[in-house]
mmCIF file with all atom_site columns, N, CA and C in Angstrom:
data_model
loop_
_atom_site.group_PDB
_atom_site.id
_atom_site.type_symbol
_atom_site.label_atom_id
_atom_site.label_alt_id
_atom_site.label_comp_id
_atom_site.label_asym_id
_atom_site.label_entity_id
_atom_site.label_seq_id
_atom_site.pdbx_PDB_ins_code
_atom_site.Cartn_x
_atom_site.Cartn_y
_atom_site.Cartn_z
_atom_site.occupancy
_atom_site.B_iso_or_equiv
_atom_site.pdbx_formal_charge
_atom_site.auth_seq_id
_atom_site.auth_comp_id
_atom_site.auth_asym_id
_atom_site.auth_atom_id
_atom_site.pdbx_PDB_model_num
ATOM 1   N N  . UNK K 1 1  ? 97.312  107.954 108.475 1.00 53.00 ? 1  UNK K N  1
ATOM 2   C CA . UNK K 1 1  ? 97.174  108.516 107.146 1.00 53.00 ? 1  UNK K CA 1
ATOM 3   C C  . UNK K 1 1  ? 96.747  107.415 106.181 1.00 53.00 ? 1  UNK K C  1
ATOM 4   N N  . UNK K 1 2  ? 95.873  107.734 105.241 1.00 56.00 ? 2  UNK K N  1
ATOM 5   C CA . UNK K 1 2  ? 95.397  106.764 104.269 1.00 56.00 ? 2  UNK K CA 1
ATOM 6   C C  . UNK K 1 2  ? 96.444  106.509 103.194 1.00 56.00 ? 2  UNK K C  1
ATOM 7   N N  . UNK K 1 3  ? 96.572  105.248 102.824 1.00 59.00 ? 3  UNK K N  1
ATOM 8   C CA . UNK K 1 3  ? 97.473  104.897 101.747 1.00 59.00 ? 3  UNK K CA 1
ATOM 9   C C  . UNK K 1 3  ? 96.818  105.230 100.414 1.00 59.00 ? 3  UNK K C  1
ATOM 10  N N  . UNK K 1 4  ? 97.621  105.691 99.475  1.00 57.00 ? 4  UNK K N  1
ATOM 11  C CA . UNK K 1 4  ? 97.114  106.022 98.153  1.00 57.00 ? 4  UNK K CA 1
ATOM 12  C C  . UNK K 1 4  ? 96.486  104.799 97.499  1.00 57.00 ? 4  UNK K C  1
ATOM 13  N N  . UNK K 1 5  ? 95.359  105.003 96.845  1.00 72.00 ? 5  UNK K N  1
ATOM 14  C CA . UNK K 1 5  ? 94.680  103.918 96.163  1.00 72.00 ? 5  UNK K CA 1
ATOM 15  C C  . UNK K 1 5  ? 94.999  103.912 94.669  1.00 72.00 ? 5  UNK K C  1
ATOM 16  N N  . UNK K 1 6  ? 95.894  104.770 94.224  1.00 80.00 ? 6  UNK K N  1
ATOM 17  C CA . UNK K 1 6  ? 96.195  104.868 92.803  1.00 80.00 ? 6  UNK K CA 1
ATOM 18  C C  . UNK K 1 6  ? 97.599  104.348 92.536  1.00 80.00 ? 6  UNK K C  1
ATOM 19  N N  . UNK K 1 7  ? 97.687  103.066 92.301  1.00 85.00 ? 7  UNK K N  1
ATOM 20  C CA . UNK K 1 7  ? 98.985  102.425 92.078  1.00 85.00 ? 7  UNK K CA 1
ATOM 21  C C  . UNK K 1 7  ? 99.631  102.891 90.780  1.00 85.00 ? 7  UNK K C  1
ATOM 22  N N  . UNK K 1 8  ? 98.836  103.194 89.771  1.00 88.00 ? 8  UNK K N  1
ATOM 23  C CA . UNK K 1 8  ? 99.404  103.657 88.500  1.00 88.00 ? 8  UNK K CA 1
ATOM 24  C C  . UNK K 1 8  ? 100.186 104.942 88.720  1.00 88.00 ? 8  UNK K C  1
ATOM 25  N N  . UNK K 1 9  ? 99.597  105.871 89.425  1.00 90.00 ? 9  UNK K N  1
ATOM 26  C CA . UNK K 1 9  ? 100.267 107.139 89.706  1.00 90.00 ? 9  UNK K CA 1
ATOM 27  C C  . UNK K 1 9  ? 101.551 106.904 90.508  1.00 90.00 ? 9  UNK K C  1
ATOM 28  N N  . UNK K 1 10 ? 101.479 106.027 91.493  1.00 90.00 ? 10 UNK K N  1
ATOM 29  C CA . UNK K 1 10 ? 102.650 105.724 92.309  1.00 90.00 ? 10 UNK K CA 1
ATOM 30  C C  . UNK K 1 10 ? 103.793 105.149 91.478  1.00 90.00 ? 10 UNK K C  1
ATOM 31  N N  . UNK K 1 11 ? 103.469 104.199 90.603  1.00 89.00 ? 11 UNK K N  1
ATOM 32  C CA . UNK K 1 11 ? 104.499 103.550 89.786  1.00 89.00 ? 11 UNK K CA 1
ATOM 33  C C  . UNK K 1 11 ? 105.130 104.547 88.821  1.00 89.00 ? 11 UNK K C  1
ATOM 34  N N  . UNK K 1 12 ? 104.318 105.386 88.211  1.00 92.00 ? 12 UNK K N  1
ATOM 35  C CA . UNK K 1 12 ? 104.869 106.396 87.307  1.00 92.00 ? 12 UNK K CA 1
ATOM 36  C C  . UNK K 1 12 ? 105.853 107.296 88.043  1.00 92.00 ? 12 UNK K C  1
ATOM 37  N N  . UNK K 1 13 ? 105.490 107.724 89.237  1.00 93.00 ? 13 UNK K N  1
ATOM 38  C CA . UNK K 1 13 ? 106.367 108.588 90.024  1.00 93.00 ? 13 UNK K CA 1
ATOM 39  C C  . UNK K 1 13 ? 107.628 107.859 90.462  1.00 93.00 ? 13 UNK K C  1
ATOM 40  N N  . UNK K 1 14 ? 107.481 106.611 90.934  1.00 93.00 ? 14 UNK K N  1
ATOM 41  C CA . UNK K 1 14 ? 108.633 105.826 91.386  1.00 93.00 ? 14 UNK K CA 1
ATOM 42  C C  . UNK K 1 14 ? 109.653 105.615 90.272  1.00 93.00 ? 14 UNK K C  1
ATOM 43  N N  . UNK K 1 15 ? 109.162 105.349 89.067  1.00 93.00 ? 15 UNK K N  1
ATOM 44  C CA . UNK K 1 15 ? 110.047 105.032 87.944  1.00 93.00 ? 15 UNK K CA 1
ATOM 45  C C  . UNK K 1 15 ? 110.409 106.246 87.107  1.00 93.00 ? 15 UNK K C  1
ATOM 46  N N  . UNK K 1 16 ? 109.840 107.388 87.438  1.00 95.00 ? 16 UNK K N  1
ATOM 47  C CA . UNK K 1 16 ? 110.123 108.602 86.676  1.00 95.00 ? 16 UNK K CA 1
ATOM 48  C C  . UNK K 1 16 ? 109.576 108.549 85.255  1.00 95.00 ? 16 UNK K C  1
ATOM 49  N N  . UNK K 1 17 ? 108.440 107.877 85.080  1.00 93.00 ? 17 UNK K N  1
ATOM 50  C CA . UNK K 1 17 ? 107.837 107.719 83.761  1.00 93.00 ? 17 UNK K CA 1
ATOM 51  C C  . UNK K 1 17 ? 106.781 108.802 83.564  1.00 93.00 ? 17 UNK K C  1
ATOM 52  N N  . UNK K 1 18 ? 106.788 109.401 82.395  1.00 96.00 ? 18 UNK K N  1
ATOM 53  C CA . UNK K 1 18 ? 105.804 110.427 82.047  1.00 96.00 ? 18 UNK K CA 1
ATOM 54  C C  . UNK K 1 18 ? 104.538 109.783 81.485  1.00 96.00 ? 18 UNK K C  1
ATOM 55  N N  . UNK K 1 19 ? 103.421 110.407 81.731  1.00 95.00 ? 19 UNK K N  1
ATOM 56  C CA . UNK K 1 19 ? 102.147 109.908 81.222  1.00 95.00 ? 19 UNK K CA 1
ATOM 57  C C  . UNK K 1 19 ? 102.160 109.832 79.696  1.00 95.00 ? 19 UNK K C  1
ATOM 58  N N  . UNK K 1 20 ? 102.787 110.795 79.053  1.00 96.00 ? 20 UNK K N  1
ATOM 59  C CA . UNK K 1 20 ? 102.855 110.813 77.592  1.00 96.00 ? 20 UNK K CA 1
ATOM 60  C C  . UNK K 1 20 ? 103.582 109.577 77.074  1.00 96.00 ? 20 UNK K C  1
ATOM 61  N N  . UNK K 1 21 ? 104.691 109.218 77.705  1.00 94.00 ? 21 UNK K N  1
ATOM 62  C CA . UNK K 1 21 ? 105.458 108.033 77.307  1.00 94.00 ? 21 UNK K CA 1
ATOM 63  C C  . UNK K 1 21 ? 104.608 106.781 77.464  1.00 94.00 ? 21 UNK K C  1
ATOM 64  N N  . UNK K 1 22 ? 103.931 106.657 78.599  1.00 92.00 ? 22 UNK K N  1
ATOM 65  C CA . UNK K 1 22 ? 103.098 105.489 78.848  1.00 92.00 ? 22 UNK K CA 1
ATOM 66  C C  . UNK K 1 22 ? 101.969 105.398 77.826  1.00 92.00 ? 22 UNK K C  1
ATOM 67  N N  . UNK K 1 23 ? 101.358 106.524 77.507  1.00 94.00 ? 23 UNK K N  1
ATOM 68  C CA . UNK K 1 23 ? 100.282 106.541 76.516  1.00 94.00 ? 23 UNK K CA 1
ATOM 69  C C  . UNK K 1 23 ? 100.785 106.027 75.172  1.00 94.00 ? 23 UNK K C  1
ATOM 70  N N  . UNK K 1 24 ? 101.963 106.450 74.761  1.00 94.00 ? 24 UNK K N  1
ATOM 71  C CA . UNK K 1 24 ? 102.529 105.993 73.488  1.00 94.00 ? 24 UNK K CA 1
ATOM 72  C C  . UNK K 1 24 ? 102.802 104.491 73.515  1.00 94.00 ? 24 UNK K C  1
ATOM 73  N N  . UNK K 1 25 ? 103.355 103.992 74.602  1.00 91.00 ? 25 UNK K N  1
ATOM 74  C CA . UNK K 1 25 ? 103.675 102.573 74.718  1.00 91.00 ? 25 UNK K CA 1
ATOM 75  C C  . UNK K 1 25 ? 102.424 101.703 74.730  1.00 91.00 ? 25 UNK K C  1
ATOM 76  N N  . UNK K 1 26 ? 101.348 102.214 75.320  1.00 89.00 ? 26 UNK K N  1
ATOM 77  C CA . UNK K 1 26 ? 100.104 101.452 75.408  1.00 89.00 ? 26 UNK K CA 1
ATOM 78  C C  . UNK K 1 26 ? 99.212  101.628 74.185  1.00 89.00 ? 26 UNK K C  1
ATOM 79  N N  . UNK K 1 27 ? 99.545  102.593 73.336  1.00 92.00 ? 27 UNK K N  1
ATOM 80  C CA . UNK K 1 27 ? 98.697  102.877 72.183  1.00 92.00 ? 27 UNK K CA 1
ATOM 81  C C  . UNK K 1 27 ? 97.408  103.559 72.583  1.00 92.00 ? 27 UNK K C  1
ATOM 82  N N  . UNK K 1 28 ? 97.469  104.320 73.667  1.00 93.00 ? 28 UNK K N  1
ATOM 83  C CA . UNK K 1 28 ? 96.299  105.049 74.184  1.00 93.00 ? 28 UNK K CA 1
ATOM 84  C C  . UNK K 1 28 ? 96.582  106.545 74.093  1.00 93.00 ? 28 UNK K C  1
ATOM 85  N N  . UNK K 1 29 ? 95.535  107.336 74.176  1.00 96.00 ? 29 UNK K N  1
ATOM 86  C CA . UNK K 1 29 ? 95.721  108.787 74.166  1.00 96.00 ? 29 UNK K CA 1
ATOM 87  C C  . UNK K 1 29 ? 96.249  109.247 75.532  1.00 96.00 ? 29 UNK K C  1
ATOM 88  N N  . UNK K 1 30 ? 96.875  110.421 75.513  1.00 97.00 ? 30 UNK K N  1
ATOM 89  C CA . UNK K 1 30 ? 97.331  111.019 76.766  1.00 97.00 ? 30 UNK K CA 1
ATOM 90  C C  . UNK K 1 30 ? 96.138  111.211 77.705  1.00 97.00 ? 30 UNK K C  1
ATOM 91  N N  . UNK K 1 31 ? 95.005  111.650 77.161  1.00 97.00 ? 31 UNK K N  1
ATOM 92  C CA . UNK K 1 31 ? 93.824  111.892 77.993  1.00 97.00 ? 31 UNK K CA 1
ATOM 93  C C  . UNK K 1 31 ? 93.341  110.616 78.667  1.00 97.00 ? 31 UNK K C  1
ATOM 94  N N  . UNK K 1 32 ? 93.421  109.491 77.970  1.00 95.00 ? 32 UNK K N  1
ATOM 95  C CA . UNK K 1 32 ? 93.000  108.213 78.553  1.00 95.00 ? 32 UNK K CA 1
ATOM 96  C C  . UNK K 1 32 ? 93.921  107.851 79.729  1.00 95.00 ? 32 UNK K C  1
ATOM 97  N N  . UNK K 1 33 ? 95.220  107.951 79.518  1.00 94.00 ? 33 UNK K N  1
ATOM 98  C CA . UNK K 1 33 ? 96.174  107.632 80.588  1.00 94.00 ? 33 UNK K CA 1
ATOM 99  C C  . UNK K 1 33 ? 96.001  108.597 81.750  1.00 94.00 ? 33 UNK K C  1
ATOM 100 N N  . UNK K 1 34 ? 95.777  109.856 81.453  1.00 95.00 ? 34 UNK K N  1
ATOM 101 C CA . UNK K 1 34 ? 95.559  110.830 82.519  1.00 95.00 ? 34 UNK K CA 1
ATOM 102 C C  . UNK K 1 34 ? 94.318  110.466 83.323  1.00 95.00 ? 34 UNK K C  1
ATOM 103 N N  . UNK K 1 35 ? 93.296  109.952 82.664  1.00 95.00 ? 35 UNK K N  1
ATOM 104 C CA . UNK K 1 35 ? 92.098  109.485 83.369  1.00 95.00 ? 35 UNK K CA 1
ATOM 105 C C  . UNK K 1 35 ? 92.418  108.351 84.322  1.00 95.00 ? 35 UNK K C  1
ATOM 106 N N  . UNK K 1 36 ? 93.327  107.452 83.909  1.00 91.00 ? 36 UNK K N  1
ATOM 107 C CA . UNK K 1 36 ? 93.761  106.365 84.794  1.00 91.00 ? 36 UNK K CA 1
ATOM 108 C C  . UNK K 1 36 ? 94.492  106.940 86.011  1.00 91.00 ? 36 UNK K C  1
ATOM 109 N N  . UNK K 1 37 ? 95.402  107.867 85.755  1.00 92.00 ? 37 UNK K N  1
ATOM 110 C CA . UNK K 1 37 ? 96.226  108.443 86.819  1.00 92.00 ? 37 UNK K CA 1
ATOM 111 C C  . UNK K 1 37 ? 95.365  109.220 87.821  1.00 92.00 ? 37 UNK K C  1
ATOM 112 N N  . UNK K 1 38 ? 94.346  109.903 87.323  1.00 92.00 ? 38 UNK K N  1
ATOM 113 C CA . UNK K 1 38 ? 93.488  110.714 88.193  1.00 92.00 ? 38 UNK K CA 1
ATOM 114 C C  . UNK K 1 38 ? 92.303  109.922 88.763  1.00 92.00 ? 38 UNK K C  1
ATOM 115 N N  . UNK K 1 39 ? 92.270  108.611 88.514  1.00 88.00 ? 39 UNK K N  1
ATOM 116 C CA . UNK K 1 39 ? 91.190  107.733 88.986  1.00 88.00 ? 39 UNK K CA 1
ATOM 117 C C  . UNK K 1 39 ? 89.816  108.106 88.437  1.00 88.00 ? 39 UNK K C  1
ATOM 118 N N  . UNK K 1 40 ? 89.783  108.712 87.253  1.00 91.00 ? 40 UNK K N  1
ATOM 119 C CA . UNK K 1 40 ? 88.499  108.995 86.603  1.00 91.00 ? 40 UNK K CA 1
ATOM 120 C C  . UNK K 1 40 ? 88.059  107.809 85.761  1.00 91.00 ? 40 UNK K C  1
ATOM 121 N N  . UNK K 1 41 ? 89.029  106.997 85.340  1.00 87.00 ? 41 UNK K N  1
ATOM 122 C CA . UNK K 1 41 ? 88.760  105.805 84.542  1.00 87.00 ? 41 UNK K CA 1
ATOM 123 C C  . UNK K 1 41 ? 89.617  104.674 85.075  1.00 87.00 ? 41 UNK K C  1
ATOM 124 N N  . UNK K 1 42 ? 89.177  103.452 84.848  1.00 83.00 ? 42 UNK K N  1
ATOM 125 C CA . UNK K 1 42 ? 89.935  102.283 85.269  1.00 83.00 ? 42 UNK K CA 1
ATOM 126 C C  . UNK K 1 42 ? 90.377  101.504 84.027  1.00 83.00 ? 42 UNK K C  1
ATOM 127 N N  . UNK K 1 43 ? 91.663  101.209 83.928  1.00 82.00 ? 43 UNK K N  1
ATOM 128 C CA . UNK K 1 43 ? 92.145  100.451 82.770  1.00 82.00 ? 43 UNK K CA 1
ATOM 129 C C  . UNK K 1 43 ? 91.769  98.983  82.879  1.00 82.00 ? 43 UNK K C  1
ATOM 130 N N  . UNK K 1 44 ? 91.767  98.309  81.735  1.00 80.00 ? 44 UNK K N  1
ATOM 131 C CA . UNK K 1 44 ? 91.559  96.865  81.733  1.00 80.00 ? 44 UNK K CA 1
ATOM 132 C C  . UNK K 1 44 ? 92.783  96.215  82.366  1.00 80.00 ? 44 UNK K C  1
ATOM 133 N N  . UNK K 1 45 ? 92.593  95.031  82.905  1.00 74.00 ? 45 UNK K N  1
ATOM 134 C CA . UNK K 1 45 ? 93.668  94.335  83.599  1.00 74.00 ? 45 UNK K CA 1
ATOM 135 C C  . UNK K 1 45 ? 94.894  94.135  82.710  1.00 74.00 ? 45 UNK K C  1
ATOM 136 N N  . UNK K 1 46 ? 94.716  93.806  81.456  1.00 72.00 ? 46 UNK K N  1
ATOM 137 C CA . UNK K 1 46 ? 95.847  93.595  80.556  1.00 72.00 ? 46 UNK K CA 1
ATOM 138 C C  . UNK K 1 46 ? 96.723  94.824  80.424  1.00 72.00 ? 46 UNK K C  1
ATOM 139 N N  . UNK K 1 47 ? 96.121  95.993  80.427  1.00 68.00 ? 47 UNK K N  1
ATOM 140 C CA . UNK K 1 47 ? 96.883  97.234  80.324  1.00 68.00 ? 47 UNK K CA 1
ATOM 141 C C  . UNK K 1 47 ? 97.710  97.449  81.583  1.00 68.00 ? 47 UNK K C  1
ATOM 142 N N  . UNK K 1 48 ? 97.141  97.186  82.738  1.00 60.00 ? 48 UNK K N  1
ATOM 143 C CA . UNK K 1 48 ? 97.895  97.395  83.976  1.00 60.00 ? 48 UNK K CA 1
ATOM 144 C C  . UNK K 1 48 ? 99.056  96.407  84.076  1.00 60.00 ? 48 UNK K C  1
ATOM 145 N N  . UNK K 1 49 ? 98.867  95.194  83.599  1.00 62.00 ? 49 UNK K N  1
ATOM 146 C CA . UNK K 1 49 ? 99.967  94.220  83.605  1.00 62.00 ? 49 UNK K CA 1
ATOM 147 C C  . UNK K 1 49 ? 101.074 94.658  82.671  1.00 62.00 ? 49 UNK K C  1
ATOM 148 N N  . UNK K 1 50 ? 100.739 95.117  81.484  1.00 57.00 ? 50 UNK K N  1
ATOM 149 C CA . UNK K 1 50 ? 101.727 95.586  80.526  1.00 57.00 ? 50 UNK K CA 1
ATOM 150 C C  . UNK K 1 50 ? 102.485 96.777  81.086  1.00 57.00 ? 50 UNK K C  1
ATOM 151 N N  . UNK K 1 51 ? 101.771 97.725  81.658  1.00 58.00 ? 51 UNK K N  1
ATOM 152 C CA . UNK K 1 51 ? 102.406 98.927  82.197  1.00 58.00 ? 51 UNK K CA 1
ATOM 153 C C  . UNK K 1 51 ? 103.366 98.587  83.332  1.00 58.00 ? 51 UNK K C  1
ATOM 154 N N  . UNK K 1 52 ? 103.044 97.598  84.120  1.00 58.00 ? 52 UNK K N  1
ATOM 155 C CA . UNK K 1 52 ? 103.892 97.212  85.245  1.00 58.00 ? 52 UNK K CA 1
ATOM 156 C C  . UNK K 1 52 ? 105.168 96.512  84.834  1.00 58.00 ? 52 UNK K C  1
ATOM 157 N N  . UNK K 1 53 ? 105.241 95.994  83.605  1.00 51.00 ? 53 UNK K N  1
ATOM 158 C CA . UNK K 1 53 ? 106.442 95.268  83.181  1.00 51.00 ? 53 UNK K CA 1
ATOM 159 C C  . UNK K 1 53 ? 107.343 96.093  82.289  1.00 51.00 ? 53 UNK K C  1
ATOM 160 N N  . UNK K 1 54 ? 106.917 97.289  81.900  1.00 53.00 ? 54 UNK K N  1
ATOM 161 C CA . UNK K 1 54 ? 107.742 98.144  81.049  1.00 53.00 ? 54 UNK K CA 1
ATOM 162 C C  . UNK K 1 54 ? 108.821 98.794  81.882  1.00 53.00 ? 54 UNK K C  1
ATOM 163 N N  . UNK K 1 55 ? 109.972 99.011  81.279  1.00 49.00 ? 55 UNK K N  1
ATOM 164 C CA . UNK K 1 55 ? 111.043 99.733  81.988  1.00 49.00 ? 55 UNK K CA 1
ATOM 165 C C  . UNK K 1 55 ? 111.692 100.736 81.089  1.00 49.00 ? 55 UNK K C  1
#
């Protein structure tokens, strides 16, 4: 079976974080974060680092 290539989606699920919450913390729209989660858009590296350190 192929491993998921969407780490953002995995982390949100693992930590029980909602896309809306992440969008607010990053100062991005819900639609932008949803694009990251659905692999339609790729975030800048700084955003992924910030998202990975939030709890």
